[in-house]
């Protein structure tokens, strides 16, 4: 595992660090904007005084704090694989390059001593789970890695009620930061959250208590997207998602290819509007992750 000098220095000084999944730089097929989310992350976290740590696998090496040149290679030159936690041994032994998903990023962050991870939206229970048994490894990883994932809920293509139910079954706290409602990345879900905390320091204290009590596993903290999410017709999104699922089945799209197919389908059928909302949601998740990282670093100093 290689940790960049910038990230290592930040960890040694106990200044805030946020781990970022590298899958964000291939979230769109448009080469002109593939690095847009990378640049957004650098800008937002930098302004908050937080060190960004992009996680990736490059030629079999776990890299925490991948630089712009390495990310450009992953975005353009190489043919990186979408890498979940279970894929890491294969990727390393075969010296392959991969873009980390949330589950792989959580594992790498914990190994490096980073407690805060950011993504746009976590994976979860798929809508056709009764026939496909498709449940994202993100949910299982949250039971094992003592990190907090800042996000904008779960992807709208998922079965959101079942995703929340699964997290409850696995004893994973889901906290709304300034919101009482779970979100589907860019749309409301009308699913209430039992736990709401309005300040990152409240959340940091709760997380430290959880880990002090040796209650293993992480937590999901959901950003408040109320203003933007309320403007989206939830029923229309559901119809569009169902249409996308039908299209995937007809074209024989299976496995890891399903989520990128559905996301591309939704972006194209909404004339880019959902992609714009996804960019907004990711930016809000970044702001939340930075504030959480600052709070966790501050609370760690207070406890010394």
Short mmCIF file of C-alpha atoms in Angstrom, two decimals:
data_model
loop_
_atom_site.label_atom_id
_atom_site.label_comp_id
_atom_site.label_asym_id
_atom_site.label_seq_id
_atom_site.Cartn_x
_atom_site.Cartn_y
_atom_site.Cartn_z
CA UNK A 1 0.00 0.00 0.00
CA UNK A 2 1.33 3.45 -0.94
CA UNK A 3 0.16 6.53 0.93
CA UNK A 4 1.07 9.85 -0.67
CA UNK A 5 3.39 12.17 1.25
CA UNK A 6 0.64 14.79 1.51
CA UNK A 7 -1.84 12.34 3.03
CA UNK A 8 0.78 10.78 5.34
CA UNK A 9 1.85 14.18 6.63
CA UNK A 10 -1.76 15.15 7.30
CA UNK A 11 -2.39 11.94 9.23
CA UNK A 12 0.76 12.38 11.30
CA UNK A 13 -0.29 15.94 12.18
CA UNK A 14 -3.83 14.73 12.93
CA UNK A 15 -5.30 17.19 10.44
CA UNK A 16 -8.51 16.21 8.60
CA UNK A 17 -8.37 13.81 5.65
CA UNK A 18 -11.19 12.49 3.45
CA UNK A 19 -10.88 9.32 1.37
CA UNK A 20 -12.52 9.58 -2.07
CA UNK A 21 -13.58 6.66 -4.24
CA UNK A 22 -11.84 6.84 -7.61
CA UNK A 23 -14.90 5.42 -9.39
CA UNK A 24 -16.16 9.01 -9.52
CA UNK A 25 -13.77 9.84 -12.35
CA UNK A 26 -15.43 7.31 -14.64
CA UNK A 27 -19.02 8.08 -13.67
CA UNK A 28 -19.72 9.51 -17.11
CA UNK A 29 -18.82 8.49 -20.62
CA UNK A 30 -18.01 12.07 -21.69
CA UNK A 31 -14.22 12.31 -21.78
CA UNK A 32 -14.32 16.10 -21.55
CA UNK A 33 -15.80 16.00 -18.04
CA UNK A 34 -14.46 12.73 -16.66
CA UNK A 35 -12.20 14.57 -14.24
CA UNK A 36 -14.78 17.19 -13.29
CA UNK A 37 -15.70 15.44 -10.04
CA UNK A 38 -12.02 14.98 -9.19
CA UNK A 39 -11.42 18.70 -9.61
CA UNK A 40 -14.59 19.50 -7.64
CA UNK A 41 -13.37 17.34 -4.77
CA UNK A 42 -9.94 18.99 -4.71
CA UNK A 43 -11.52 22.45 -4.70
CA UNK A 44 -14.23 21.91 -2.08
CA UNK A 45 -12.11 19.94 0.38
CA UNK A 46 -9.13 22.26 -0.09
CA UNK A 47 -11.23 25.28 0.84
CA UNK A 48 -12.30 23.49 4.03
CA UNK A 49 -8.69 22.80 4.98
CA UNK A 50 -9.09 19.07 4.39
CA UNK A 51 -6.58 16.84 2.60
CA UNK A 52 -8.24 14.83 -0.22
CA UNK A 53 -7.12 11.21 -0.57
CA UNK A 54 -8.27 9.62 -3.82
CA UNK A 55 -8.09 5.83 -3.46
CA UNK A 56 -7.22 3.66 -6.45
CA UNK A 57 -5.40 0.51 -7.45
CA UNK A 58 -2.59 1.13 -9.92
CA UNK A 59 -0.73 -1.84 -11.36
CA UNK A 60 -1.53 -3.94 -8.33
CA UNK A 61 -0.61 -1.30 -5.76
CA UNK A 62 -3.14 0.13 -3.31
CA UNK A 63 -2.73 3.89 -3.66
CA UNK A 64 -4.15 6.33 -1.13
CA UNK A 65 -3.76 9.86 -2.36
CA UNK A 66 -3.56 9.30 -6.11
CA UNK A 67 -2.39 12.44 -7.91
CA UNK A 68 -3.83 14.18 -10.93
CA UNK A 69 -1.54 12.41 -13.40
CA UNK A 70 -2.47 8.98 -12.04
CA UNK A 71 -6.16 9.86 -12.13
CA UNK A 72 -5.83 11.09 -15.70
CA UNK A 73 -4.33 7.72 -16.63
CA UNK A 74 -7.22 5.94 -14.97
CA UNK A 75 -9.69 8.21 -16.74
CA UNK A 76 -8.22 8.07 -20.22
CA UNK A 77 -5.26 5.81 -20.93
CA UNK A 78 -5.81 2.59 -19.01
CA UNK A 79 -8.75 0.23 -18.95
CA UNK A 80 -9.34 0.12 -15.20
CA UNK A 81 -11.78 -2.28 -13.64
CA UNK A 82 -14.51 -1.21 -11.23
CA UNK A 83 -13.09 -2.63 -8.03
CA UNK A 84 -15.04 -3.65 -4.97
CA UNK A 85 -13.56 -4.93 -1.74
CA UNK A 86 -13.68 -8.60 -2.78
CA UNK A 87 -11.70 -7.82 -5.96
CA UNK A 88 -8.67 -6.36 -4.19
CA UNK A 89 -6.62 -9.61 -3.82
CA UNK A 90 -7.10 -10.43 -7.52
CA UNK A 91 -6.23 -6.90 -8.63
CA UNK A 92 -3.07 -6.87 -6.54
CA UNK A 93 -1.85 -10.36 -7.44
CA UNK A 94 -2.41 -9.76 -11.17
CA UNK A 95 -0.99 -6.22 -10.99
CA UNK A 96 -4.09 -4.68 -12.53
CA UNK A 97 -5.43 -1.14 -12.26
CA UNK A 98 -8.85 -0.41 -10.83
CA UNK A 99 -11.22 2.32 -9.77
CA UNK A 100 -12.37 1.75 -6.21
CA UNK A 101 -16.00 1.60 -5.23
CA UNK A 102 -17.24 2.56 -1.77
CA UNK A 103 -16.52 -0.87 -0.26
CA UNK A 104 -12.91 -0.96 -1.49
CA UNK A 105 -12.37 2.67 -0.50
CA UNK A 106 -13.61 2.00 3.04
CA UNK A 107 -11.15 -0.88 3.40
CA UNK A 108 -8.22 1.19 2.14
CA UNK A 109 -9.18 4.19 4.28
CA UNK A 110 -9.31 2.09 7.45
CA UNK A 111 -5.93 0.53 6.67
CA UNK A 112 -4.42 4.00 6.30
CA UNK A 113 -6.08 5.40 9.43
CA UNK A 114 -8.60 7.62 7.63
CA UNK A 115 -12.00 7.75 9.30
CA UNK A 116 -14.05 9.73 6.72
CA UNK A 117 -15.05 8.53 3.25
CA UNK A 118 -17.13 10.39 0.66
CA UNK A 119 -19.23 9.26 -2.27
CA UNK A 120 -22.18 10.63 -4.18
CA UNK A 121 -24.49 7.81 -3.11
CA UNK A 122 -23.91 4.38 -1.61
CA UNK A 123 -24.92 1.13 -3.24
CA UNK A 124 -27.71 -0.93 -1.76
CA UNK A 125 -30.44 -3.48 -2.39
CA UNK A 126 -31.47 -3.62 -6.04
CA UNK A 127 -35.12 -3.47 -7.04
CA UNK A 128 -35.09 -6.95 -8.58
CA UNK A 129 -33.43 -8.50 -5.53
CA UNK A 130 -36.09 -11.25 -5.30
CA UNK A 131 -34.77 -12.70 -8.57
CA UNK A 132 -31.23 -11.37 -8.80
CA UNK A 133 -30.12 -11.41 -5.12
CA UNK A 134 -28.18 -8.26 -6.06
CA UNK A 135 -27.10 -6.43 -2.91
CA UNK A 136 -24.15 -4.05 -3.00
CA UNK A 137 -21.04 -5.00 -1.06
CA UNK A 138 -21.07 -1.41 0.25
CA UNK A 139 -23.65 -2.45 2.84
CA UNK A 140 -21.64 -5.40 4.14
CA UNK A 141 -18.43 -3.34 4.23
CA UNK A 142 -20.19 -0.86 6.48
CA UNK A 143 -20.51 -3.59 9.11
CA UNK A 144 -16.74 -4.20 9.16
CA UNK A 145 -14.84 -0.97 8.61
CA UNK A 146 -14.88 1.67 11.34
CA UNK A 147 -15.37 4.63 9.03
CA UNK A 148 -18.13 7.12 8.33
CA UNK A 149 -19.45 7.51 4.80
CA UNK A 150 -20.79 10.93 3.86
CA UNK A 151 -23.22 10.71 0.97
CA UNK A 152 -26.52 11.81 -0.53
CA UNK A 153 -28.34 8.63 0.43
CA UNK A 154 -28.42 5.64 -1.90
CA UNK A 155 -28.67 5.52 -5.68
CA UNK A 156 -32.19 6.20 -6.98
CA UNK A 157 -32.04 3.03 -9.10
CA UNK A 158 -32.18 0.93 -5.91
CA UNK A 159 -34.93 -0.32 -3.64
CA UNK A 160 -34.53 2.41 -1.03
CA UNK A 161 -36.85 0.97 1.67
CA UNK A 162 -35.07 -2.40 1.52
CA UNK A 163 -31.69 -0.68 1.58
CA UNK A 164 -32.60 1.14 4.80
CA UNK A 165 -34.01 -2.07 6.26
CA UNK A 166 -30.79 -3.94 5.44
CA UNK A 167 -28.70 -1.27 7.15
CA UNK A 168 -30.90 -1.52 10.25
CA UNK A 169 -30.55 -5.30 10.29
CA UNK A 170 -26.77 -4.92 10.12
CA UNK A 171 -26.74 -2.34 12.96
CA UNK A 172 -25.37 0.44 10.75
CA UNK A 173 -26.43 3.90 11.98
CA UNK A 174 -27.93 6.16 9.32
CA UNK A 175 -27.85 9.81 10.37
CA UNK A 176 -29.45 12.74 8.64
CA UNK A 177 -27.27 15.84 8.91
CA UNK A 178 -29.85 18.60 9.00
CA UNK A 179 -32.51 16.38 7.46
CA UNK A 180 -35.16 13.93 8.64
CA UNK A 181 -35.34 12.10 5.33
CA UNK A 182 -33.30 9.56 3.41
CA UNK A 183 -32.62 10.52 -0.19
CA UNK A 184 -32.16 8.71 -3.48
CA UNK A 185 -29.10 10.69 -4.57
CA UNK A 186 -31.07 13.50 -6.21
CA UNK A 187 -34.65 12.76 -5.29
CA UNK A 188 -36.74 12.48 -2.15
CA UNK A 189 -37.62 9.02 -0.93
CA UNK A 190 -40.31 9.94 1.64
CA UNK A 191 -38.48 7.56 3.98
CA UNK A 192 -38.00 9.06 7.46
CA UNK A 193 -34.74 8.75 9.36
CA UNK A 194 -34.89 8.01 13.06
CA UNK A 195 -31.64 9.82 13.80
CA UNK A 196 -31.08 13.49 12.93
CA UNK A 197 -28.12 15.59 14.04
CA UNK A 198 -27.62 19.11 12.77
CA UNK A 199 -23.96 19.67 13.63
CA UNK A 200 -20.93 17.59 12.52
CA UNK A 201 -19.46 17.78 16.02
CA UNK A 202 -22.56 16.02 17.39
CA UNK A 203 -22.02 13.27 14.84
CA UNK A 204 -18.29 13.07 15.63
CA UNK A 205 -19.02 12.61 19.33
CA UNK A 206 -21.56 9.89 18.56
CA UNK A 207 -19.10 8.06 16.28
CA UNK A 208 -16.32 8.25 18.86
CA UNK A 209 -18.69 6.83 21.47
CA UNK A 210 -19.63 4.01 19.09
CA UNK A 211 -16.00 3.10 18.50
CA UNK A 212 -15.03 3.56 22.17
CA UNK A 213 -17.70 1.00 23.03
CA UNK A 214 -16.09 -1.34 20.48
CA UNK A 215 -19.25 -1.47 18.41
CA UNK A 216 -17.50 -2.36 15.21
CA UNK A 217 -18.53 -1.04 11.82
CA UNK A 218 -19.19 2.33 10.31
CA UNK A 219 -22.04 4.74 9.79
CA UNK A 220 -23.80 6.51 6.94
CA UNK A 221 -24.36 10.26 7.19
CA UNK A 222 -26.81 11.72 4.70
CA UNK A 223 -26.46 15.28 3.41
CA UNK A 224 -29.45 17.62 3.39
CA UNK A 225 -30.64 17.99 -0.22
CA UNK A 226 -34.12 19.20 0.66
CA UNK A 227 -34.25 22.23 -1.63
CA UNK A 228 -33.03 20.46 -4.78
CA UNK A 229 -34.63 17.10 -4.04
CA UNK A 230 -38.07 18.63 -3.53
CA UNK A 231 -37.93 20.00 -7.08
CA UNK A 232 -37.65 16.49 -8.53
CA UNK A 233 -40.78 14.47 -9.31
CA UNK A 234 -40.21 11.26 -7.38
CA UNK A 235 -42.91 9.40 -9.30
CA UNK A 236 -41.41 10.39 -12.65
CA UNK A 237 -37.97 9.21 -11.50
CA UNK A 238 -39.40 5.83 -10.51
CA UNK A 239 -41.03 5.42 -13.90
CA UNK A 240 -37.76 6.29 -15.61
CA UNK A 241 -35.82 3.85 -13.43
CA UNK A 242 -38.28 1.05 -14.19
CA UNK A 243 -37.90 1.81 -17.88
CA UNK A 244 -34.12 1.65 -17.53
CA UNK A 245 -34.32 -1.71 -15.73
CA UNK A 246 -36.51 -3.11 -18.51
CA UNK A 247 -34.02 -1.88 -21.11
CA UNK A 248 -31.12 -3.52 -19.25
CA UNK A 249 -32.96 -6.85 -19.11
CA UNK A 250 -33.80 -6.73 -22.81
CA UNK A 251 -30.18 -5.99 -23.71
CA UNK A 252 -28.82 -8.69 -21.42
CA UNK A 253 -26.90 -6.31 -19.18
CA UNK A 254 -25.86 -8.10 -15.99
CA UNK A 255 -23.47 -7.89 -13.03
CA UNK A 256 -21.26 -4.84 -12.55
CA UNK A 257 -22.39 -3.44 -15.89
CA UNK A 258 -25.94 -2.85 -14.66
CA UNK A 259 -25.39 0.27 -12.53
CA UNK A 260 -23.34 2.20 -15.17
CA UNK A 261 -25.93 1.22 -17.80
CA UNK A 262 -28.82 2.49 -15.68
CA UNK A 263 -27.03 5.73 -14.79
CA UNK A 264 -26.22 6.43 -18.43
CA UNK A 265 -29.80 5.63 -19.45
CA UNK A 266 -31.20 8.03 -16.84
CA UNK A 267 -28.80 10.81 -17.84
CA UNK A 268 -29.68 10.50 -21.52
CA UNK A 269 -33.45 10.26 -21.01
CA UNK A 270 -33.50 13.29 -18.72
CA UNK A 271 -31.52 15.48 -21.14
CA UNK A 272 -28.71 15.71 -18.60
CA UNK A 273 -30.88 17.12 -15.81
CA UNK A 274 -30.32 14.15 -13.51
CA UNK A 275 -26.60 14.33 -14.17
CA UNK A 276 -26.66 17.98 -13.10
CA UNK A 277 -28.52 17.04 -9.93
CA UNK A 278 -26.03 14.24 -9.28
CA UNK A 279 -23.17 16.73 -9.51
CA UNK A 280 -24.97 18.99 -7.02
CA UNK A 281 -25.54 16.04 -4.66
CA UNK A 282 -21.88 15.00 -4.85
CA UNK A 283 -20.78 18.56 -4.06
CA UNK A 284 -23.04 18.59 -0.99
CA UNK A 285 -21.65 15.22 0.09
CA UNK A 286 -18.12 16.61 -0.24
CA UNK A 287 -18.96 19.61 1.96
CA UNK A 288 -20.47 17.30 4.55
CA UNK A 289 -17.48 14.93 4.48
CA UNK A 290 -15.07 17.81 4.96
CA UNK A 291 -16.99 19.16 7.93
CA UNK A 292 -17.16 15.68 9.46
CA UNK A 293 -13.43 15.14 8.99
CA UNK A 294 -12.70 18.47 10.68
CA UNK A 295 -15.00 17.55 13.57
CA UNK A 296 -13.44 14.10 14.01
CA UNK A 297 -9.92 15.54 13.99
CA UNK A 298 -10.94 18.20 16.50
CA UNK A 299 -12.66 15.70 18.80
CA UNK A 300 -9.58 13.46 18.71
CA UNK A 301 -7.43 16.39 19.89
CA UNK A 302 -9.92 17.20 22.66
CA UNK A 303 -9.75 13.63 23.93
CA UNK A 304 -5.95 13.69 24.31
#
